[in-house]
Each structure stands twice: as C-alpha cells, then as structure tokens.
C-alpha cells in the first residue's frame, strides 16, 4: 500500500435537495422549513483516475472530509463522498430515521446522476451504526414512524441498498455509547452538583478507586442504566403532556449533565486494549464529563428517543447487523480511545451476512492521528477486501 501512487485530490461541492413536509421546524436555517431538505457534501476524487465504485462516508452529526481516513483512501485512488446530514455539527434535534433518508438521497444521486455502479458504505465511528441502520431498512424496510410516534415513511422511501459495508472503529450505537459513559452519580437532573459520592469516579473522596473490583462495576453499570431509564420516562411523560395540552408547544429541549464517566477510561484493565489511561478521544474524561462537547449534552425530547434512549432507538447496531445480508468488513482499532473495545467484535458476532470478516489494526487510535503506518494498514485491508469482491475502488 505504501508503494501505491499518491494522487492529488479533486474536491467538488455537492448539493442534494428533496421534498419533505414537517409539522414544525427542528433545525435553524434553510433546512426543511421551505418544504424541502437541503444537504451538502463533498465528492473527493483522485485527479485523473476514474472509478465505478464510490465509498460513502456519513456520520449522523459530523462532517468527515477533513479526517485522515477518507482523505487517505482518496489519495490512494478511491472515489469518496463525504455526506453531511441535515444535522451536521449539531445533533440537538437529531432524528436517526431522518438521517437515513438523507443518506438515501445521496446514494440515489450517486447511482442515478453520477453513474456509480457499486456503493460501499464506510461506517467510521458514529457512522458505523448509521450504516447498519440504513442497510437494514434498505434491505428490509418497515419503519413508518419515529420512536416519538411522528410519521416518517422510511418503508416507502425506496432506499437503495449498498453493495458492501465497512464498519471501522465504530461503536454499537449512540445509545450504547451513552449508556457506557453516562455518569450514574447524578441524583437530580436539574442539579449536577447533587451527586452520590460512591458512584462519582472523579470525586477524590470516593472510596472506589481503580483498578475497580467486579462488584463495583456491576453496581455502576446498573446505576447507569437506571439513570437512562429515568430520563426516558421523563421524556415520554413530557411528550404525553404536551400532546394532551393540544397547544402550539410541540417539542422541548433539555440539558443532560455529566455524560462521560466510563470507568474504562480510568481503569485500563477493563476491556483492555492499548488506549492511553485517563484519556479519551475528546481529551481529559473528567473535563469532558461536564463540558459542552459531552455526549447528549443538549437534546430534545424526540431526539432523545431516536438517538440516545437505549430501549427506543432503532439505530441499534446489534439489531441492525442481524437484519442485513450485504458483505461486511469489521475493523477494530487496537488502541481505540473512543469506541469501547468489545463493540466491534459484538457487531461482528451479531451480523447475519455469510460473507463477513473481522480484523484488528494493532496500535491504531480512533482517529489514526500521527499514525501513517496504521492508517496504511487499514487502507490496504479495505482495498484487498473490496478487490476480492469485485469492488476495488483503487
């Protein structure tokens, strides 16, 4: 792979528009409030090199064109679409069912307007469970409403299935990631200082210290799930109350305090890999736990149910993986400091395709930052796997 030519990258802005009628606006700006959804993406191509295969990268709430993974495969000869959803860089009101409609619009455009014959969904990080969710509904569509009960006719959308999926350094779902990380010490959702000391990983007076014993972890995980359930009950009660009132108030945003307290980040003996202790992909876990970039920090009632509620989200990677038939490549990064170590293997084991593969890139962190060797290994793996299936993109 290191001997392959390096191509200059040609970048073209992409605008996709499709009709949608919504009861109320959920995002600021020209996105859905004029009877249409407007999407923006970037088509990245190696200068002077054609391809009939397109690798599609999408994250529910982020843009990916500046990250090492997509740019590196383009430089080696692949065609890549970095597709932003309508919720790019703001997941406050994100509805996963609408995100897969956005992804479907890109894939249809790529097939019908650009003429690509093969579509490969590359689900990196948060895009992994999104790719599985999309493919499960493209192959076996059945959703007609969001978890909040709002109409969203995914079943009749005519989503085009991808020809293959790559699940790279990806977690099982946004809900699973939050469940593993939410701080169970919070007793009052309106007061983050009201905490149970024995469950506060960052309290120096907490008698439970790493390495944590099995009994503490069992109780900690149970308390995390209990907090998730409490928030979900309150969300459903509030939605029911707003509906009962029958006024113009249809939605409500709220704040979720302290959402990054996964003991794995403090105790490297838990689900061990080569990650850096007391650190995570967003920085110091204690700072992130209460900072503005924390998972699910700002959300709405409907968004909570669709993307964060462990019992309500349809974007559950484990369940979606069991519904697909397309070839699947699962890549675990051996020093991933974002995705819990067991998640990729659990996805692989749950996946239904007869054609599925699992590989670990030793020493690779989540972003491959400053790791050209590990990034090259991942690219060579992807290239070889696709070539074996007649979809070599470069």
CSV table of C-alpha atoms in Angstrom, one decimal:
chain,number,residue,atom,x,y,z
A,1,UNK,CA,0.0,0.0,0.0
A,2,UNK,CA,2.8,2.4,0.8
A,3,UNK,CA,4.2,1.9,-2.7
A,4,UNK,CA,0.9,2.9,-4.3
A,5,UNK,CA,0.9,6.2,-6.1
A,6,UNK,CA,-0.4,9.3,-4.3
A,7,UNK,CA,-2.9,11.3,-6.3
A,8,UNK,CA,-3.8,15.0,-5.9
A,9,UNK,CA,-7.4,15.3,-4.5
A,10,UNK,CA,-10.1,16.9,-6.6
A,11,UNK,CA,-12.9,18.3,-4.4
A,12,UNK,CA,-16.4,19.1,-5.6
A,13,UNK,CA,-19.2,20.6,-3.5
A,14,UNK,CA,-22.4,18.6,-3.7
A,15,UNK,CA,-25.9,19.9,-3.1
A,16,UNK,CA,-28.8,17.4,-2.7
A,17,UNK,CA,-32.4,18.6,-2.3
A,18,UNK,CA,-35.6,16.6,-1.8
A,19,UNK,CA,-39.1,17.3,-0.7
A,20,UNK,CA,-40.2,16.9,2.9
A,21,UNK,CA,-43.2,18.3,4.8
A,22,UNK,CA,-42.7,18.7,8.6
A,23,UNK,CA,-45.1,19.6,11.3
A,24,UNK,CA,-42.6,22.0,12.8
A,25,UNK,CA,-39.0,23.2,12.2
A,26,UNK,CA,-36.4,21.4,14.2
A,27,UNK,CA,-33.1,22.9,12.8
A,28,UNK,CA,-32.2,26.5,12.3
A,29,UNK,CA,-31.7,27.8,8.7
A,30,UNK,CA,-32.7,26.7,5.2
A,31,UNK,CA,-33.2,23.0,6.0
A,32,UNK,CA,-36.7,21.7,6.0
A,33,UNK,CA,-38.6,24.9,6.6
A,34,UNK,CA,-39.4,25.5,2.9
A,35,UNK,CA,-40.9,22.1,2.2
A,36,UNK,CA,-37.6,20.6,1.3
A,37,UNK,CA,-34.4,19.3,2.9
A,38,UNK,CA,-31.1,20.7,1.6
A,39,UNK,CA,-28.0,18.6,2.1
A,40,UNK,CA,-24.3,19.5,1.5
A,41,UNK,CA,-21.5,17.1,0.9
A,42,UNK,CA,-18.1,16.9,-0.8
A,43,UNK,CA,-17.2,14.5,-3.6
A,44,UNK,CA,-13.5,13.7,-3.3
A,45,UNK,CA,-11.7,12.1,-6.3
A,46,UNK,CA,-8.1,11.4,-7.2
A,47,UNK,CA,-7.2,13.6,-10.1
A,48,UNK,CA,-7.1,11.7,-13.4
A,49,UNK,CA,-8.5,8.4,-12.0
A,50,UNK,CA,-12.0,7.0,-12.8
A,51,UNK,CA,-13.9,4.5,-10.7
A,52,UNK,CA,-17.2,2.7,-10.8
A,53,UNK,CA,-17.1,2.2,-7.1
A,54,UNK,CA,-18.0,5.0,-4.6
A,55,UNK,CA,-17.1,4.9,-0.9
A,56,UNK,CA,-19.8,6.8,1.1
A,57,UNK,CA,-18.9,8.2,4.5
A,58,UNK,CA,-21.6,9.7,6.7
A,59,UNK,CA,-21.7,10.4,10.4
A,60,UNK,CA,-25.1,11.4,11.9
A,61,UNK,CA,-23.9,14.7,13.3
A,62,UNK,CA,-20.4,15.4,12.0
A,63,UNK,CA,-18.6,16.1,8.7
A,64,UNK,CA,-15.7,13.8,7.8
A,65,UNK,CA,-13.9,15.3,4.8
A,66,UNK,CA,-11.0,16.7,6.9
A,67,UNK,CA,-10.3,13.4,8.8
A,68,UNK,CA,-7.4,11.1,8.0
A,69,UNK,CA,-9.5,8.1,6.9
A,70,UNK,CA,-11.5,9.4,3.9
A,71,UNK,CA,-8.7,11.6,2.6
A,72,UNK,CA,-6.1,8.9,2.7
A,73,UNK,CA,-8.1,6.5,0.6
A,74,UNK,CA,-8.8,9.2,-2.0
A,75,UNK,CA,-5.1,10.0,-2.2
A,76,UNK,CA,-4.5,6.3,-3.0
A,77,UNK,CA,-7.1,6.3,-5.8
A,78,UNK,CA,-10.6,5.8,-4.4
A,79,UNK,CA,-13.7,8.0,-5.1
A,80,UNK,CA,-15.2,9.1,-1.8
A,81,UNK,CA,-18.4,11.0,-0.9
A,82,UNK,CA,-18.3,12.7,2.5
A,83,UNK,CA,-22.1,13.2,3.0
A,84,UNK,CA,-23.3,15.5,5.7
A,85,UNK,CA,-26.8,15.0,7.2
A,86,UNK,CA,-29.2,17.8,7.8
A,87,UNK,CA,-27.9,17.9,11.4
A,88,UNK,CA,-24.3,18.5,10.5
A,89,UNK,CA,-22.3,19.7,13.6
A,90,UNK,CA,-25.5,20.0,15.7
A,91,UNK,CA,-27.2,16.8,17.0
A,92,UNK,CA,-29.5,18.6,19.4
A,93,UNK,CA,-32.7,17.7,17.4
A,94,UNK,CA,-31.3,14.7,15.5
A,95,UNK,CA,-33.8,12.1,14.4
A,96,UNK,CA,-32.0,8.9,13.2
A,97,UNK,CA,-34.9,7.9,10.9
A,98,UNK,CA,-34.5,11.2,9.0
A,99,UNK,CA,-30.7,10.8,8.8
A,100,UNK,CA,-31.1,7.5,6.9
A,101,UNK,CA,-33.5,9.3,4.5
A,102,UNK,CA,-30.7,11.9,3.9
A,103,UNK,CA,-28.2,9.1,3.3
A,104,UNK,CA,-30.6,7.5,0.9
A,105,UNK,CA,-30.9,10.7,-1.1
A,106,UNK,CA,-27.1,10.8,-1.6
A,107,UNK,CA,-26.9,7.2,-2.6
A,108,UNK,CA,-29.7,7.6,-5.2
A,109,UNK,CA,-28.0,10.7,-6.6
A,110,UNK,CA,-24.7,8.8,-6.8
A,111,UNK,CA,-26.3,5.9,-8.7
A,112,UNK,CA,-28.7,7.8,-11.0
A,113,UNK,CA,-26.9,11.1,-11.6
A,114,UNK,CA,-23.2,10.2,-11.3
A,115,UNK,CA,-23.4,6.7,-12.6
A,116,UNK,CA,-21.6,4.8,-9.9
A,117,UNK,CA,-22.2,1.1,-10.2
A,118,UNK,CA,-21.1,0.0,-6.7
A,119,UNK,CA,-21.8,1.8,-3.4
A,120,UNK,CA,-19.8,0.9,-0.3
A,121,UNK,CA,-20.9,2.4,3.0
A,122,UNK,CA,-17.9,3.1,5.2
A,123,UNK,CA,-19.3,3.4,8.7
A,124,UNK,CA,-16.5,5.0,10.7
A,125,UNK,CA,-17.0,5.9,14.3
A,126,UNK,CA,-20.6,7.1,14.8
A,127,UNK,CA,-21.2,6.3,11.1
A,128,UNK,CA,-21.0,2.5,11.8
A,129,UNK,CA,-24.4,2.0,13.5
A,130,UNK,CA,-25.8,4.5,11.0
A,131,UNK,CA,-24.6,2.4,8.0
A,132,UNK,CA,-26.1,-0.7,9.6
A,133,UNK,CA,-29.4,1.1,10.3
A,134,UNK,CA,-29.6,2.3,6.7
A,135,UNK,CA,-28.7,-1.0,5.2
A,136,UNK,CA,-31.2,-2.9,7.4
A,137,UNK,CA,-34.0,-0.5,6.2
A,138,UNK,CA,-32.9,-0.6,2.6
A,139,UNK,CA,-33.0,-4.4,2.6
A,140,UNK,CA,-36.0,-4.9,4.9
A,141,UNK,CA,-37.9,-1.6,5.2
A,142,UNK,CA,-40.6,-1.4,7.9
A,143,UNK,CA,-40.4,1.9,9.7
A,144,UNK,CA,-43.3,4.3,9.3
A,145,UNK,CA,-42.9,6.5,12.4
A,146,UNK,CA,-40.2,7.7,14.8
A,147,UNK,CA,-40.0,6.4,18.3
A,148,UNK,CA,-42.0,9.5,19.4
A,149,UNK,CA,-44.8,8.5,17.1
A,150,UNK,CA,-44.3,11.1,14.4
A,151,UNK,CA,-44.8,9.9,10.8
A,152,UNK,CA,-41.6,9.2,8.8
A,153,UNK,CA,-42.3,6.8,6.0
A,154,UNK,CA,-38.9,5.0,5.6
A,155,UNK,CA,-40.8,1.9,4.4
A,156,UNK,CA,-41.9,3.7,1.3
A,157,UNK,CA,-38.8,5.7,0.6
A,158,UNK,CA,-37.2,3.2,-1.8
A,159,UNK,CA,-33.8,3.3,-0.1
A,160,UNK,CA,-31.2,1.7,-2.4
A,161,UNK,CA,-29.1,-1.0,-0.6
A,162,UNK,CA,-25.3,-0.6,-0.5
A,163,UNK,CA,-23.3,-3.3,-2.2
A,164,UNK,CA,-21.0,-3.7,0.9
A,165,UNK,CA,-20.4,-2.2,4.3
A,166,UNK,CA,-17.2,-1.4,6.2
A,167,UNK,CA,-17.6,-1.0,9.9
A,168,UNK,CA,-14.4,0.9,11.0
A,169,UNK,CA,-13.5,1.9,14.6
A,170,UNK,CA,-17.3,2.1,15.2
A,171,UNK,CA,-19.5,1.7,18.3
A,172,UNK,CA,-22.7,-0.3,18.5
A,173,UNK,CA,-24.9,2.8,18.6
A,174,UNK,CA,-25.1,6.3,20.1
A,175,UNK,CA,-27.4,4.9,22.8
A,176,UNK,CA,-24.9,2.2,23.7
A,177,UNK,CA,-22.1,4.7,23.8
A,178,UNK,CA,-24.0,7.0,26.1
A,179,UNK,CA,-25.1,4.1,28.3
A,180,UNK,CA,-21.5,3.1,28.8
A,181,UNK,CA,-20.5,6.7,29.6
A,182,UNK,CA,-23.3,8.4,31.4
A,183,UNK,CA,-22.5,9.4,35.0
A,184,UNK,CA,-24.7,7.5,37.4
A,185,UNK,CA,-23.7,9.7,40.4
A,186,UNK,CA,-26.2,12.4,39.3
A,187,UNK,CA,-29.2,12.2,41.6
A,188,UNK,CA,-31.0,15.4,40.4
A,189,UNK,CA,-31.2,16.1,36.7
A,190,UNK,CA,-31.6,19.8,37.4
A,191,UNK,CA,-28.6,20.0,39.7
A,192,UNK,CA,-25.3,18.4,38.6
A,193,UNK,CA,-23.8,19.1,42.0
A,194,UNK,CA,-26.2,16.7,43.7
A,195,UNK,CA,-24.2,13.5,43.4
A,196,UNK,CA,-23.8,10.2,45.1
A,197,UNK,CA,-20.1,10.1,46.1
A,198,UNK,CA,-19.7,6.3,45.9
A,199,UNK,CA,-20.6,6.5,42.2
A,200,UNK,CA,-18.7,9.6,41.3
A,201,UNK,CA,-15.5,8.4,39.5
A,202,UNK,CA,-13.9,11.9,39.7
A,203,UNK,CA,-14.5,12.5,43.4
A,204,UNK,CA,-11.2,12.1,45.2
A,205,UNK,CA,-13.1,11.0,48.4
A,206,UNK,CA,-14.8,8.2,46.6
A,207,UNK,CA,-13.5,5.0,48.3
A,208,UNK,CA,-13.8,3.1,45.0
A,209,UNK,CA,-10.6,3.5,43.1
A,210,UNK,CA,-9.1,1.9,40.0
A,211,UNK,CA,-8.5,-0.9,39.4
A,212,UNK,CA,-12.2,-1.4,40.1
A,213,UNK,CA,-13.5,-4.6,41.5
A,214,UNK,CA,-16.2,-6.6,39.7
A,215,UNK,CA,-18.9,-5.8,42.3
A,216,UNK,CA,-18.4,-2.1,41.9
A,217,UNK,CA,-18.5,-2.3,38.1
A,218,UNK,CA,-21.7,-4.3,38.2
A,219,UNK,CA,-23.4,-1.8,40.5
A,220,UNK,CA,-22.1,1.1,38.5
A,221,UNK,CA,-23.4,-0.3,35.2
A,222,UNK,CA,-26.8,-1.0,36.8
A,223,UNK,CA,-26.9,2.6,38.1
A,224,UNK,CA,-26.1,3.9,34.6
A,225,UNK,CA,-29.0,2.0,33.1
A,226,UNK,CA,-31.3,3.2,35.8
A,227,UNK,CA,-30.4,6.9,35.1
A,228,UNK,CA,-31.0,6.3,31.4
A,229,UNK,CA,-34.4,4.8,32.1
A,230,UNK,CA,-35.3,7.8,34.4
A,231,UNK,CA,-34.6,10.3,31.7
A,232,UNK,CA,-36.5,8.3,29.2
A,233,UNK,CA,-39.6,8.1,31.4
A,234,UNK,CA,-39.5,11.8,32.0
A,235,UNK,CA,-39.2,12.4,28.2
A,236,UNK,CA,-42.2,10.2,27.4
A,237,UNK,CA,-44.2,11.9,30.2
A,238,UNK,CA,-43.4,15.3,28.9
A,239,UNK,CA,-44.3,14.4,25.3
A,240,UNK,CA,-47.6,13.0,26.5
A,241,UNK,CA,-48.3,16.1,28.5
A,242,UNK,CA,-47.6,18.4,25.5
A,243,UNK,CA,-49.9,16.3,23.3
A,244,UNK,CA,-52.6,16.4,26.0
A,245,UNK,CA,-52.5,20.2,26.1
A,246,UNK,CA,-53.1,20.5,22.4
A,247,UNK,CA,-51.3,23.8,22.1
A,248,UNK,CA,-48.6,25.0,19.7
A,249,UNK,CA,-45.9,23.8,22.1
A,250,UNK,CA,-44.8,20.5,20.4
A,251,UNK,CA,-41.2,20.0,21.5
A,252,UNK,CA,-38.9,20.9,24.3
A,253,UNK,CA,-35.1,20.9,24.6
A,254,UNK,CA,-33.3,19.9,27.7
A,255,UNK,CA,-29.8,19.5,29.2
A,256,UNK,CA,-28.2,16.2,30.2
A,257,UNK,CA,-25.5,16.7,32.8
A,258,UNK,CA,-22.3,14.7,33.2
A,259,UNK,CA,-22.2,12.2,30.4
A,260,UNK,CA,-18.7,10.9,30.2
A,261,UNK,CA,-17.9,8.6,33.1
A,262,UNK,CA,-17.0,5.3,31.5
A,263,UNK,CA,-14.7,3.6,34.1
A,264,UNK,CA,-12.8,2.0,31.2
A,265,UNK,CA,-11.2,5.4,30.6
A,266,UNK,CA,-9.8,5.5,34.1
A,267,UNK,CA,-9.1,1.7,34.5
A,268,UNK,CA,-7.2,0.2,31.5
A,269,UNK,CA,-7.7,-3.3,32.9
A,270,UNK,CA,-11.4,-3.1,32.0
A,271,UNK,CA,-11.9,-4.4,28.4
A,272,UNK,CA,-8.2,-3.8,27.9
A,273,UNK,CA,-6.6,-2.5,24.7
A,274,UNK,CA,-3.6,-0.2,24.1
A,275,UNK,CA,-5.5,3.0,24.8
A,276,UNK,CA,-3.9,5.8,26.9
A,277,UNK,CA,-5.1,5.6,30.6
A,278,UNK,CA,-7.1,8.6,32.0
A,279,UNK,CA,-7.6,10.0,28.5
A,280,UNK,CA,-10.2,9.7,25.7
A,281,UNK,CA,-10.8,10.8,22.2
A,282,UNK,CA,-12.2,14.2,23.4
A,283,UNK,CA,-9.5,14.8,26.0
A,284,UNK,CA,-9.5,14.6,29.8
A,285,UNK,CA,-12.5,12.5,30.7
A,286,UNK,CA,-13.2,14.5,33.8
A,287,UNK,CA,-13.3,17.7,31.8
A,288,UNK,CA,-15.5,16.2,29.1
A,289,UNK,CA,-17.9,14.8,31.6
A,290,UNK,CA,-19.3,18.2,32.3
A,291,UNK,CA,-18.1,20.2,29.3
A,292,UNK,CA,-20.2,21.3,26.3
A,293,UNK,CA,-18.9,18.5,24.0
A,294,UNK,CA,-20.2,15.7,26.2
A,295,UNK,CA,-22.5,13.1,24.6
A,296,UNK,CA,-26.2,14.1,24.5
A,297,UNK,CA,-25.4,17.3,26.4
A,298,UNK,CA,-28.1,19.3,24.5
A,299,UNK,CA,-31.0,17.4,23.2
A,300,UNK,CA,-34.8,17.5,22.6
A,301,UNK,CA,-37.5,15.1,23.7
A,302,UNK,CA,-37.8,13.4,20.2
A,303,UNK,CA,-34.1,13.3,19.6
A,304,UNK,CA,-33.5,11.6,23.0
A,305,UNK,CA,-35.9,8.8,22.0
A,306,UNK,CA,-34.5,8.4,18.5
A,307,UNK,CA,-30.7,8.5,19.1
A,308,UNK,CA,-30.0,8.2,22.9
A,309,UNK,CA,-32.7,6.0,24.5
A,310,UNK,CA,-31.3,2.5,24.8
A,311,UNK,CA,-34.8,1.0,24.7
A,312,UNK,CA,-36.3,3.1,22.0
A,313,UNK,CA,-33.6,3.8,19.3
A,314,UNK,CA,-33.9,1.9,16.1
A,315,UNK,CA,-30.3,2.6,15.2
A,316,UNK,CA,-29.1,-0.3,17.4
A,317,UNK,CA,-26.1,-1.8,15.7
A,318,UNK,CA,-26.6,-5.2,17.1
A,319,UNK,CA,-30.2,-5.5,16.0
A,320,UNK,CA,-29.5,-3.9,12.6
A,321,UNK,CA,-26.5,-6.1,11.9
A,322,UNK,CA,-28.7,-9.2,12.3
A,323,UNK,CA,-31.0,-7.8,9.5
A,324,UNK,CA,-28.5,-7.3,6.7
A,325,UNK,CA,-27.1,-9.6,4.0
A,326,UNK,CA,-24.5,-7.5,2.2
A,327,UNK,CA,-20.8,-8.3,2.7
A,328,UNK,CA,-19.5,-6.8,5.9
A,329,UNK,CA,-15.9,-5.9,7.0
A,330,UNK,CA,-15.5,-5.0,10.7
A,331,UNK,CA,-12.2,-3.2,11.7
A,332,UNK,CA,-11.3,-2.8,15.3
A,333,UNK,CA,-8.6,-0.2,16.2
A,334,UNK,CA,-6.3,-1.8,18.7
A,335,UNK,CA,-5.7,1.4,20.8
A,336,UNK,CA,-9.2,3.0,20.2
A,337,UNK,CA,-9.7,5.7,22.8
A,338,UNK,CA,-13.4,6.3,21.8
A,339,UNK,CA,-15.1,3.0,20.9
A,340,UNK,CA,-15.3,0.5,23.8
A,341,UNK,CA,-13.1,-2.5,23.0
A,342,UNK,CA,-15.9,-5.1,22.9
A,343,UNK,CA,-18.2,-3.2,20.5
A,344,UNK,CA,-16.7,-4.2,17.1
A,345,UNK,CA,-16.4,-7.9,18.0
A,346,UNK,CA,-20.0,-7.9,19.3
A,347,UNK,CA,-21.2,-6.4,16.0
A,348,UNK,CA,-19.3,-9.0,14.0
A,349,UNK,CA,-20.8,-11.8,16.0
A,350,UNK,CA,-24.3,-10.4,15.7
A,351,UNK,CA,-24.0,-9.8,11.9
A,352,UNK,CA,-26.1,-12.0,9.7
A,353,UNK,CA,-24.1,-11.9,6.4
A,354,UNK,CA,-22.5,-15.2,5.4
A,355,UNK,CA,-19.7,-13.0,4.0
A,356,UNK,CA,-18.2,-11.2,6.9
A,357,UNK,CA,-14.7,-10.5,8.1
A,358,UNK,CA,-13.1,-9.2,11.3
A,359,UNK,CA,-9.6,-7.6,11.6
A,360,UNK,CA,-7.7,-5.6,14.3
A,361,UNK,CA,-5.3,-2.8,13.4
A,362,UNK,CA,-2.7,-3.1,16.2
A,363,UNK,CA,-1.9,0.1,17.9
A,364,UNK,CA,-4.4,2.3,16.0
A,365,UNK,CA,-6.1,5.0,17.9
A,366,UNK,CA,-9.6,6.2,17.0
A,367,UNK,CA,-8.5,8.9,14.6
A,368,UNK,CA,-5.2,7.4,13.4
A,369,UNK,CA,-3.7,10.8,14.3
A,370,UNK,CA,0.0,10.8,13.6
A,371,UNK,CA,-0.2,7.1,12.7
A,372,UNK,CA,0.6,6.8,9.0
A,373,UNK,CA,1.6,3.1,9.3
A,374,UNK,CA,-1.6,2.0,10.9
A,375,UNK,CA,-3.7,4.1,8.5
A,376,UNK,CA,-1.9,2.5,5.6
A,377,UNK,CA,-2.6,-0.9,7.1
A,378,UNK,CA,-6.3,-0.1,7.3
A,379,UNK,CA,-6.4,1.2,3.7
A,380,UNK,CA,-4.6,-1.9,2.4
A,381,UNK,CA,-7.0,-4.1,4.3
A,382,UNK,CA,-10.0,-2.3,2.8
A,383,UNK,CA,-8.6,-2.3,-0.7
A,384,UNK,CA,-7.8,-6.0,-0.6
A,385,UNK,CA,-11.2,-6.9,0.9
A,386,UNK,CA,-13.1,-5.0,-1.8
A,387,UNK,CA,-10.9,-6.3,-4.6
A,388,UNK,CA,-11.8,-9.9,-3.6
A,389,UNK,CA,-15.4,-9.0,-4.1
A,390,UNK,CA,-15.1,-7.3,-7.4
A,391,UNK,CA,-15.4,-3.7,-6.0
A,392,UNK,CA,-11.8,-2.5,-6.0
A,393,UNK,CA,-12.1,1.3,-5.7
A,394,UNK,CA,-8.4,2.0,-6.4
